[in-house]
mmCIF file of C-alpha atoms and ligand atoms in Angstrom:
data_model
loop_
_atom_site.group_PDB
_atom_site.id
_atom_site.type_symbol
_atom_site.label_atom_id
_atom_site.label_comp_id
_atom_site.label_asym_id
_atom_site.label_seq_id
_atom_site.Cartn_x
_atom_site.Cartn_y
_atom_site.Cartn_z
ATOM 1 C CA MET A 1 99.891 54.414 131.352
ATOM 2 C CA GLN A 2 100.178 57.665 129.693
ATOM 3 C CA ALA A 3 97.507 60.927 130.562
ATOM 4 C CA VAL A 4 97.078 63.371 127.943
ATOM 5 C CA ILE A 5 96.046 66.110 130.107
ATOM 6 C CA LEU A 6 93.683 68.779 127.733
ATOM 7 C CA ALA A 7 94.463 72.044 128.797
ATOM 8 C CA GLY A 8 94.885 74.426 125.770
ATOM 9 C CA GLY A 9 91.272 75.902 125.207
ATOM 10 C CA TYR A 10 90.888 79.350 125.741
ATOM 11 C CA GLY A 11 88.193 78.921 128.721
ATOM 12 C CA THR A 12 85.803 82.083 126.952
ATOM 13 C CA ARG A 13 82.857 81.590 129.428
ATOM 14 C CA LEU A 14 85.601 82.255 132.229
ATOM 15 C CA ALA A 15 86.501 85.585 130.378
ATOM 16 C CA PRO A 16 88.359 88.205 131.521
ATOM 17 C CA LEU A 17 90.056 86.021 134.224
ATOM 18 C CA THR A 18 91.477 84.458 131.107
ATOM 19 C CA TYR A 19 92.492 87.156 129.578
ATOM 20 C CA THR A 20 95.249 87.464 131.806
ATOM 21 C CA LYS A 21 95.423 83.813 133.382
ATOM 22 C CA ALA A 22 95.431 79.928 131.314
ATOM 23 C CA LYS A 23 92.245 78.328 132.546
ATOM 24 C CA PRO A 24 93.997 75.415 134.097
ATOM 25 C CA MET A 25 96.273 77.347 136.084
ATOM 26 C CA LEU A 26 93.064 79.597 137.875
ATOM 27 C CA PRO A 27 93.415 79.066 141.263
ATOM 28 C CA LEU A 28 91.540 76.675 143.393
ATOM 29 C CA LEU A 29 92.174 76.828 147.262
ATOM 30 C CA ASN A 30 95.026 79.201 145.689
ATOM 31 C CA LYS A 31 96.420 76.432 143.438
ATOM 32 C CA PRO A 32 96.076 75.740 139.675
ATOM 33 C CA MET A 33 93.702 73.650 138.936
ATOM 34 C CA ILE A 34 94.944 71.289 136.662
ATOM 35 C CA CYS A 35 96.934 70.199 139.961
ATOM 36 C CA TYR A 36 93.753 68.579 141.310
ATOM 37 C CA ILE A 37 93.471 66.889 137.996
ATOM 38 C CA ILE A 38 97.065 65.654 138.533
ATOM 39 C CA ASP A 39 97.322 65.119 142.187
ATOM 40 C CA ALA A 40 94.766 62.181 142.028
ATOM 41 C CA LEU A 41 95.940 60.272 139.131
ATOM 42 C CA PRO A 42 97.979 56.889 139.663
ATOM 43 C CA SER A 43 101.337 57.144 140.591
ATOM 44 C CA GLY A 44 103.728 56.498 138.160
ATOM 45 C CA THR A 45 101.389 57.863 135.479
ATOM 46 C CA GLU A 46 103.071 59.789 132.491
ATOM 47 C CA ILE A 47 101.308 63.181 131.831
ATOM 48 C CA ILE A 48 101.494 65.226 128.649
ATOM 49 C CA VAL A 49 100.123 68.200 128.818
ATOM 50 C CA ALA A 50 98.368 69.248 125.498
ATOM 51 C CA SER A 51 98.865 72.850 125.773
ATOM 52 C CA ASN A 52 98.232 76.525 123.653
ATOM 53 C CA TYR A 53 96.955 78.976 124.792
ATOM 54 C CA ARG A 54 99.525 80.684 127.631
ATOM 55 C CA ASN A 55 101.102 77.658 127.187
ATOM 56 C CA ASP A 56 104.633 79.015 128.966
ATOM 57 C CA GLU A 57 102.665 79.881 131.985
ATOM 58 C CA ILE A 58 101.935 76.271 132.356
ATOM 59 C CA GLU A 59 105.318 75.197 131.619
ATOM 60 C CA GLU A 60 106.811 78.094 133.889
ATOM 61 C CA TYR A 61 104.786 76.539 136.819
ATOM 62 C CA PHE A 62 105.561 72.838 136.808
ATOM 63 C CA GLU A 63 109.468 73.481 136.422
ATOM 64 C CA GLU A 64 109.403 75.607 139.643
ATOM 65 C CA ASN A 65 107.282 72.961 141.488
ATOM 66 C CA GLY A 66 108.763 70.086 140.185
ATOM 67 C CA ILE A 67 105.819 68.811 138.409
ATOM 68 C CA ASN A 68 106.917 66.508 135.616
ATOM 69 C CA ALA A 69 105.161 66.379 132.536
ATOM 70 C CA ILE A 70 105.523 66.499 128.703
ATOM 71 C CA ILE A 71 103.985 69.922 127.879
ATOM 72 C CA ASN A 72 102.849 69.613 124.342
ATOM 73 C CA ASN A 73 102.302 72.948 123.070
ATOM 74 C CA GLU A 74 100.109 72.609 119.951
ATOM 75 C CA PRO A 75 101.350 74.974 116.784
ATOM 76 C CA GLN A 76 97.536 76.340 116.712
ATOM 77 C CA PRO A 77 94.276 75.049 118.845
ATOM 78 C CA LEU A 78 93.219 71.725 117.254
ATOM 79 C CA GLY A 79 90.283 70.780 119.408
ATOM 80 C CA THR A 80 90.047 68.517 121.759
ATOM 81 C CA GLY A 81 90.778 65.136 119.357
ATOM 82 C CA GLY A 82 93.327 67.116 117.747
ATOM 83 C CA ALA A 83 95.631 67.956 120.635
ATOM 84 C CA VAL A 84 94.893 64.170 121.656
ATOM 85 C CA LYS A 85 96.167 63.118 117.995
ATOM 86 C CA TYR A 86 99.058 65.546 117.970
ATOM 87 C CA ALA A 87 100.531 63.982 121.546
ATOM 88 C CA GLU A 88 100.127 60.372 119.774
ATOM 89 C CA LYS A 89 104.104 60.213 119.685
ATOM 90 C CA TYR A 90 103.785 60.270 123.415
ATOM 91 C CA ILE A 91 101.672 57.432 123.643
ATOM 92 C CA ASP A 92 102.386 53.393 123.986
ATOM 93 C CA GLY A 93 98.794 51.994 125.159
ATOM 94 C CA THR A 94 95.769 52.688 127.183
ATOM 95 C CA PHE A 95 95.984 55.973 128.188
ATOM 96 C CA LEU A 96 93.512 58.520 129.550
ATOM 97 C CA VAL A 97 92.151 61.867 128.280
ATOM 98 C CA LEU A 98 91.282 64.181 130.421
ATOM 99 C CA ASN A 99 89.844 68.083 131.058
ATOM 100 C CA SER A 100 91.885 69.809 132.503
ATOM 101 C CA ASP A 101 89.161 71.875 134.208
ATOM 102 C CA ILE A 102 86.791 69.374 135.448
ATOM 103 C CA ILE A 103 87.175 68.373 139.269
ATOM 104 C CA SER A 104 85.658 65.139 140.951
ATOM 105 C CA SER A 105 85.792 62.189 143.160
ATOM 106 C CA LEU A 106 86.600 60.251 139.852
ATOM 107 C CA ASN A 107 88.773 57.438 141.416
ATOM 108 C CA PHE A 108 91.138 57.185 138.617
ATOM 109 C CA ARG A 109 92.167 53.273 139.512
ATOM 110 C CA LYS A 110 88.243 52.488 139.041
ATOM 111 C CA PHE A 111 87.897 53.680 136.640
ATOM 112 C CA ILE A 112 90.723 51.761 134.194
ATOM 113 C CA GLN A 113 89.907 48.384 135.850
ATOM 114 C CA TYR A 114 86.211 48.914 134.271
ATOM 115 C CA HIS A 115 87.759 50.165 130.736
ATOM 116 C CA MET A 116 90.229 46.841 131.025
ATOM 117 C CA LYS A 117 87.272 44.439 132.379
ATOM 118 C CA LYS A 118 84.933 45.701 129.858
ATOM 119 C CA GLU A 119 87.108 45.246 127.027
ATOM 120 C CA ALA A 120 86.213 48.612 125.740
ATOM 121 C CA ILE A 121 87.972 50.635 123.273
ATOM 122 C CA VAL A 122 87.137 54.126 124.847
ATOM 123 C CA THR A 123 85.032 53.736 128.209
ATOM 124 C CA ILE A 124 83.898 57.596 129.331
ATOM 125 C CA SER A 125 83.303 58.616 132.382
ATOM 126 C CA LEU A 126 79.666 59.317 133.659
ATOM 127 C CA TRP A 127 77.921 62.086 135.815
ATOM 128 C CA PRO A 128 74.035 62.289 136.803
ATOM 129 C CA VAL A 129 71.604 65.438 136.478
ATOM 130 C CA LYS A 130 69.059 66.461 137.275
ATOM 131 C CA ASN A 131 68.800 69.234 134.077
ATOM 132 C CA VAL A 132 69.215 66.955 130.949
ATOM 133 C CA GLU A 133 67.663 69.572 128.958
ATOM 134 C CA GLU A 134 71.251 71.382 128.968
ATOM 135 C CA PHE A 135 73.417 69.085 128.438
ATOM 136 C CA GLY A 136 73.940 66.273 126.105
ATOM 137 C CA VAL A 137 72.802 63.027 127.875
ATOM 138 C CA VAL A 138 74.215 58.558 126.423
ATOM 139 C CA ASP A 139 71.582 56.503 125.292
ATOM 140 C CA ILE A 140 73.617 53.673 127.739
ATOM 141 C CA LEU A 141 72.322 49.884 127.989
ATOM 142 C CA SER A 142 72.460 47.938 130.995
ATOM 143 C CA ASP A 143 75.886 46.975 130.867
ATOM 144 C CA GLY A 144 77.304 50.355 130.668
ATOM 145 C CA ARG A 145 77.573 49.819 126.624
ATOM 146 C CA ILE A 146 77.139 53.514 125.013
ATOM 147 C CA ARG A 147 74.484 53.395 121.918
ATOM 148 C CA LYS A 148 74.606 57.153 120.875
ATOM 149 C CA PHE A 149 74.730 61.096 122.583
ATOM 150 C CA VAL A 150 71.815 62.779 122.482
ATOM 151 C CA GLU A 151 71.690 66.450 122.653
ATOM 152 C CA LYS A 152 69.997 68.448 124.668
ATOM 153 C CA PRO A 153 67.043 66.044 125.120
ATOM 154 C CA SER A 154 62.956 66.997 126.777
ATOM 155 C CA LYS A 155 63.063 65.545 130.469
ATOM 156 C CA GLU A 156 60.482 63.170 128.651
ATOM 157 C CA GLN A 157 62.902 61.619 125.751
ATOM 158 C CA ALA A 158 65.550 61.535 127.603
ATOM 159 C CA PRO A 159 67.269 58.518 127.590
ATOM 160 C CA SER A 160 69.054 58.465 131.027
ATOM 161 C CA ASN A 161 70.608 61.564 132.779
ATOM 162 C CA LEU A 162 74.027 60.810 132.578
ATOM 163 C CA ILE A 163 76.415 63.359 130.780
ATOM 164 C CA ASN A 164 79.474 63.182 129.333
ATOM 165 C CA ALA A 165 81.825 63.749 132.809
ATOM 166 C CA GLY A 166 85.162 64.993 130.505
ATOM 167 C CA ALA A 167 87.349 62.436 131.350
ATOM 168 C CA TYR A 168 88.407 59.246 129.146
ATOM 169 C CA CYS A 169 89.984 55.658 129.151
ATOM 170 C CA MET A 170 90.611 54.904 125.649
ATOM 171 C CA GLU A 171 92.509 52.232 123.271
ATOM 172 C CA TYR A 172 95.294 53.271 121.146
ATOM 173 C CA GLU A 173 93.364 52.254 117.818
ATOM 174 C CA VAL A 174 91.196 55.270 118.580
ATOM 175 C CA LEU A 175 94.378 57.626 117.079
ATOM 176 C CA ASP A 176 93.456 56.545 114.217
ATOM 177 C CA TYR A 177 90.392 57.608 114.313
ATOM 178 C CA ILE A 178 91.832 61.518 114.203
ATOM 179 C CA SER A 179 93.349 63.248 110.852
ATOM 180 C CA PRO A 180 96.489 64.542 111.873
ATOM 181 C CA ASN A 181 96.853 68.941 111.934
ATOM 182 C CA LYS A 182 93.187 69.723 111.697
ATOM 183 C CA PHE A 183 90.285 70.858 114.506
ATOM 184 C CA VAL A 184 88.871 67.959 115.449
ATOM 185 C CA SER A 185 86.575 67.513 118.349
ATOM 186 C CA MET A 186 86.639 64.179 120.436
ATOM 187 C CA GLU A 187 83.578 64.162 121.395
ATOM 188 C CA MET A 188 81.408 65.746 118.005
ATOM 189 C CA ASP A 189 83.691 63.895 115.541
ATOM 190 C CA ILE A 190 85.455 61.015 116.657
ATOM 191 C CA PHE A 191 83.325 59.123 119.464
ATOM 192 C CA PRO A 192 80.081 59.044 116.770
ATOM 193 C CA LYS A 193 82.305 57.290 114.626
ATOM 194 C CA ILE A 194 83.524 54.840 117.019
ATOM 195 C CA ILE A 195 80.297 53.675 118.060
ATOM 196 C CA ASP A 196 78.591 53.509 114.606
ATOM 197 C CA ASP A 197 81.218 51.630 114.033
ATOM 198 C CA GLY A 198 80.138 48.951 116.445
ATOM 199 C CA LYS A 199 82.955 49.257 118.674
ATOM 200 C CA PRO A 200 82.519 48.511 122.231
ATOM 201 C CA PHE A 201 81.926 52.085 123.591
ATOM 202 C CA TYR A 202 81.095 51.979 127.822
ATOM 203 C CA GLY A 203 80.598 54.793 130.339
ATOM 204 C CA TYR A 204 81.182 54.546 133.539
ATOM 205 C CA THR A 205 78.865 56.484 136.727
ATOM 206 C CA PHE A 206 80.881 57.485 139.651
ATOM 207 C CA ASN A 207 79.821 58.881 143.257
ATOM 208 C CA GLY A 208 80.963 61.985 144.867
ATOM 209 C CA TYR A 209 80.937 65.268 143.450
ATOM 210 C CA TRP A 210 81.723 66.669 139.528
ATOM 211 C CA ILE A 211 82.115 69.869 138.879
ATOM 212 C CA ASP A 212 83.051 71.701 135.182
ATOM 213 C CA VAL A 213 84.773 74.578 136.840
ATOM 214 C CA GLY A 214 84.908 76.336 133.179
ATOM 215 C CA ARG A 215 81.678 78.642 134.613
ATOM 216 C CA PHE A 216 81.579 81.566 137.201
ATOM 217 C CA LEU A 217 79.283 79.913 138.833
ATOM 218 C CA SER A 218 80.207 76.162 139.129
ATOM 219 C CA TYR A 219 84.094 77.795 140.128
ATOM 220 C CA ILE A 220 83.111 79.496 143.458
ATOM 221 C CA GLU A 221 80.768 76.230 143.971
ATOM 222 C CA ALA A 222 83.561 74.197 143.190
ATOM 223 C CA THR A 223 85.753 76.436 145.695
ATOM 224 C CA LYS A 224 83.051 75.865 148.282
ATOM 225 C CA ILE A 225 82.739 71.886 148.012
ATOM 226 C CA LEU A 226 86.997 71.743 148.432
ATOM 227 C CA LEU A 227 86.625 73.941 151.471
ATOM 228 C CA LYS A 228 84.144 72.202 153.061
ATOM 229 C CA GLU A 229 85.783 68.879 151.511
ATOM 230 C CA LYS A 230 88.734 69.774 153.787
ATOM 231 C CA GLY A 231 86.939 71.052 156.908
ATOM 232 C CA LEU A 232 87.237 74.964 156.473
ATOM 233 C CA LYS A 233 85.572 77.533 156.070
ATOM 234 C CA TYR A 234 87.822 79.751 154.356
ATOM 235 C CA LEU A 235 91.199 80.154 153.513
ATOM 236 C CA VAL A 236 93.764 83.042 153.573
ATOM 237 C CA GLY A 237 96.663 82.921 151.562
ATOM 238 C CA GLU A 238 100.325 84.366 152.989
ATOM 239 C CA ASN A 239 101.420 87.674 154.306
ATOM 240 C CA CYS A 240 97.373 88.878 154.126
ATOM 241 C CA LYS A 241 96.226 90.927 156.732
ATOM 242 C CA VAL A 242 92.156 90.370 157.433
ATOM 243 C CA SER A 243 90.523 92.590 159.296
ATOM 244 C CA GLY A 244 86.982 92.065 157.447
ATOM 245 C CA VAL A 245 84.970 88.769 157.685
ATOM 246 C CA LEU A 246 85.262 86.100 154.865
ATOM 247 C CA LYS A 247 82.855 82.817 154.848
ATOM 248 C CA THR A 248 83.054 80.342 152.509
ATOM 249 C CA SER A 249 85.631 82.267 150.546
ATOM 250 C CA THR A 250 89.594 82.366 149.494
ATOM 251 C CA LEU A 251 92.639 84.668 149.872
ATOM 252 C CA GLY A 252 95.336 84.654 147.544
ATOM 253 C CA ASN A 253 98.523 85.618 148.936
ATOM 254 C CA ASN A 254 99.336 89.351 149.837
ATOM 255 C CA CYS A 255 96.268 90.587 150.049
ATOM 256 C CA GLU A 256 94.501 93.034 152.795
ATOM 257 C CA VAL A 257 90.564 92.892 154.054
ATOM 258 C CA GLY A 258 89.449 96.174 155.578
ATOM 259 C CA LYS A 259 87.752 96.596 158.519
ATOM 260 C CA ASN A 260 83.541 95.415 158.777
ATOM 261 C CA ALA A 261 83.949 94.273 155.262
ATOM 262 C CA LEU A 262 81.795 91.255 154.233
ATOM 263 C CA VAL A 263 83.139 88.384 151.676
ATOM 264 C CA LYS A 264 81.044 85.575 151.225
ATOM 265 C CA ASN A 265 81.091 82.672 148.935
ATOM 266 C CA CYS A 266 84.049 84.808 147.087
ATOM 267 C CA ILE A 267 87.101 83.820 144.825
ATOM 268 C CA VAL A 268 90.242 86.703 145.596
ATOM 269 C CA TYR A 269 93.346 86.472 143.815
ATOM 270 C CA ASP A 270 97.073 87.314 144.742
ATOM 271 C CA ASN A 271 97.969 90.943 145.607
ATOM 272 C CA CYS A 272 94.549 92.373 145.928
ATOM 273 C CA LYS A 273 92.891 94.974 148.456
ATOM 274 C CA ILE A 274 89.537 95.012 149.562
ATOM 275 C CA GLY A 275 88.698 98.774 151.098
ATOM 276 C CA GLU A 276 86.641 99.316 154.536
ATOM 277 C CA ASN A 277 83.249 98.574 155.033
ATOM 278 C CA VAL A 278 83.120 96.567 151.313
ATOM 279 C CA GLU A 279 80.563 94.377 150.841
ATOM 280 C CA MET A 280 81.511 91.542 148.160
ATOM 281 C CA GLU A 281 79.016 88.266 147.597
ATOM 282 C CA ASN A 282 79.599 85.691 144.735
ATOM 283 C CA CYS A 283 82.709 87.065 143.138
ATOM 284 C CA ILE A 284 85.946 86.439 141.865
ATOM 285 C CA ILE A 285 88.296 88.933 142.049
ATOM 286 C CA ALA A 286 91.605 88.966 139.642
ATOM 287 C CA GLU A 287 95.256 89.464 141.201
ATOM 288 C CA ASN A 288 96.112 93.328 141.786
ATOM 289 C CA CYS A 289 93.130 94.661 142.050
ATOM 290 C CA VAL A 290 91.690 97.273 144.577
ATOM 291 C CA ILE A 291 87.962 97.344 145.371
ATOM 292 C CA GLU A 292 87.913 100.660 146.736
ATOM 293 C CA GLU A 293 85.495 101.179 150.991
ATOM 294 C CA ASN A 294 81.807 100.996 150.905
ATOM 295 C CA VAL A 295 81.769 99.298 147.842
ATOM 296 C CA ARG A 296 78.736 95.914 147.320
ATOM 297 C CA LEU A 297 79.356 93.646 144.309
ATOM 298 C CA LYS A 298 76.874 90.662 144.079
ATOM 299 C CA ASP A 299 77.582 88.226 140.918
ATOM 300 C CA VAL A 300 80.665 90.086 139.944
ATOM 301 C CA VAL A 301 83.700 89.017 138.312
ATOM 302 C CA VAL A 302 86.596 91.811 138.214
ATOM 303 C CA GLY A 303 89.753 90.982 135.244
ATOM 304 C CA GLU A 304 93.712 91.703 136.462
ATOM 305 C CA GLU A 305 94.619 94.608 137.913
ATOM 306 C CA GLU A 306 91.390 96.759 137.985
ATOM 307 C CA ARG A 307 89.963 99.388 139.990
ATOM 308 C CA ILE A 308 86.592 99.532 141.682
ATOM 309 C CA GLU A 309 85.813 103.251 143.010
ATOM 310 C CA LYS A 310 84.351 104.084 146.709
ATOM 311 C CA ASN A 311 80.599 103.491 147.025
ATOM 312 C CA ALA A 312 79.928 101.519 143.700
ATOM 313 C CA ILE A 313 76.969 99.288 143.488
ATOM 314 C CA ILE A 314 77.396 96.862 141.285
ATOM 315 C CA GLU A 315 75.874 93.310 140.638
ATOM 316 C CA ASN A 316 75.722 90.508 137.927
ATOM 317 C CA LYS A 317 78.812 92.600 135.609
ATOM 318 C CA LYS A 318 82.038 91.794 134.378
ATOM 319 C CA ILE A 319 84.532 94.359 134.590
ATOM 320 C CA TRP A 320 87.137 94.931 131.997
ATOM 321 C CA SER A 321 87.918 98.328 131.046
ATOM 322 C CA LYS A 322 91.096 97.284 128.959
ATOM 323 C CA PRO A 323 91.352 96.164 125.391
ATOM 324 C CA LEU A 324 90.868 92.213 124.274
ATOM 325 C CA PRO A 325 94.193 90.769 124.841
ATOM 326 C CA GLU A 326 95.820 90.103 120.672
ATOM 327 C CA GLY A 327 94.416 86.665 119.229
ATOM 328 C CA TYR A 328 91.639 86.069 122.193
ATOM 329 C CA PRO A 329 88.937 84.872 120.486
ATOM 330 C CA LYS A 330 85.706 86.828 120.160
ATOM 331 C CA LYS A 331 83.628 83.928 120.753
ATOM 332 C CA GLN A 332 83.323 79.808 122.353
ATOM 333 C CA ILE A 333 85.429 77.539 120.409
ATOM 334 C CA GLY A 334 85.232 75.219 122.505
ATOM 335 C CA ASN A 335 83.614 71.489 123.109
ATOM 336 C CA PRO A 336 80.360 72.296 122.099
ATOM 337 C CA LEU A 337 78.804 68.774 124.485
ATOM 338 C CA LYS A 338 79.856 70.776 127.808
ATOM 339 C CA ARG A 339 77.943 73.974 126.545
ATOM 340 C CA ARG A 340 74.424 74.957 127.955
ATOM 341 C CA LYS A 341 71.436 76.806 126.908
HETATM 342 P P1 GTP B 1 85.057 77.733 127.047
HETATM 343 O O1 GTP B 1 85.745 79.050 125.464
HETATM 344 O O2 GTP B 1 84.251 78.679 128.059
HETATM 345 O O3 GTP B 1 84.567 77.147 126.398
HETATM 346 O O4 GTP B 1 86.332 76.905 127.617
HETATM 347 P P2 GTP B 1 87.052 76.165 126.388
HETATM 348 O O5 GTP B 1 88.070 76.613 125.374
HETATM 349 O O6 GTP B 1 88.721 75.852 127.557
HETATM 350 O O7 GTP B 1 86.797 74.889 125.944
HETATM 351 P P3 GTP B 1 85.699 73.845 126.972
HETATM 352 O O8 GTP B 1 85.835 73.747 128.332
HETATM 353 O O9 GTP B 1 85.113 72.930 126.017
HETATM 354 O O10 GTP B 1 87.694 72.640 126.706
HETATM 355 C C1 GTP B 1 87.527 71.291 127.700
HETATM 356 C C2 GTP B 1 88.953 70.529 127.511
HETATM 357 O O11 GTP B 1 89.433 70.719 126.752
HETATM 358 C C3 GTP B 1 89.393 72.195 128.598
HETATM 359 O O12 GTP B 1 90.554 71.512 129.494
HETATM 360 C C4 GTP B 1 90.226 73.163 127.271
HETATM 361 O O13 GTP B 1 91.417 73.324 127.957
HETATM 362 C C5 GTP B 1 90.631 71.357 126.951
HETATM 363 N N1 GTP B 1 90.965 72.187 124.853
HETATM 364 C C6 GTP B 1 90.059 72.801 124.544
HETATM 365 N N2 GTP B 1 90.074 73.297 123.235
HETATM 366 C C7 GTP B 1 91.044 72.411 123.350
HETATM 367 C C8 GTP B 1 92.348 72.751 121.580
HETATM 368 O O14 GTP B 1 92.285 73.028 121.215
HETATM 369 N N3 GTP B 1 93.568 71.807 122.413
HETATM 370 C C9 GTP B 1 94.249 71.904 123.532
HETATM 371 N N4 GTP B 1 94.914 71.366 123.602
HETATM 372 N N5 GTP B 1 92.692 71.594 124.904
HETATM 373 C C10 GTP B 1 91.667 71.748 124.098
#
């Protein structure tokens, strides 16, 4: 079976981190997030990475780490449906389509078995949420068949509390619904058509955890969950010198944390220097940054190669002092079903 991993989005909600790194390559516990999906796939699955933006980074990492995959680079972003159509030549039967920025406890074997048992043409994974008004939810029958999607309903009018969890199992005939070489959204353009045609379209609800790592807070949340899963209070990369205190945080390779510094709920990439007496909470610091002494940062995201001058107090801000990288979009063009208000 093939798995198409959607990995070509710009990840605008994670800018400035994604100005200098492809979203699937952003580290979660010092490992690219796309690797968590690959590790969870049943052995023998053929992996097709549908890439575009910064695809060479993914290709290089896979090569260096012996990860066997076809990197299918689109000539331009084709959307979540267009990217799957573009991978058609590699698909030969039932296949998976997976968002590269979703970390979850979904058991792929059970998911595929459910799809087969239902004789579905599409099965999508579903996750229950409390705040239905921020998402698209499904209208679903008791046997798991989906009747329609309802965008951001009020609590009273919501037909369920189940949202699209970003993993799909599909039959080859879905490819016939997608026009080639065009920007097509699987969720907005294709799923409604398949349901309208009366084809068996099912939902599979699972337990455990599910995180859309496409936003800063959920990226930090995913880090906390994975640390807990591994029984770790924090994670320190190779060749680091830590004199301060780390709490539920991860530190990349070659980092320094000065005396009396407190780093809480943070993700720090490689080659960063955090000075003495710094206090940081809910922050993400990209590679090669310097945070000078006595700085206070809360809910701050710092792009690559930035320096925060000593004694600065910054809250709720994205730090990026350089021009926008060429070709990077000014606004989100990704999957609207995953957008929140
Ligand atoms: P935002 O700009 O923050 O919305 O991020 P995004 O561009 O990654 O969009 P979104 O999170 O909605 O995308 C869901 C998944 O589809 C992610 O894994 C993306 O990498 C992927 N994706 C989105 N658009 C494309 C595309 O045009 N081509 C390919 N190959 N993948 C895409």
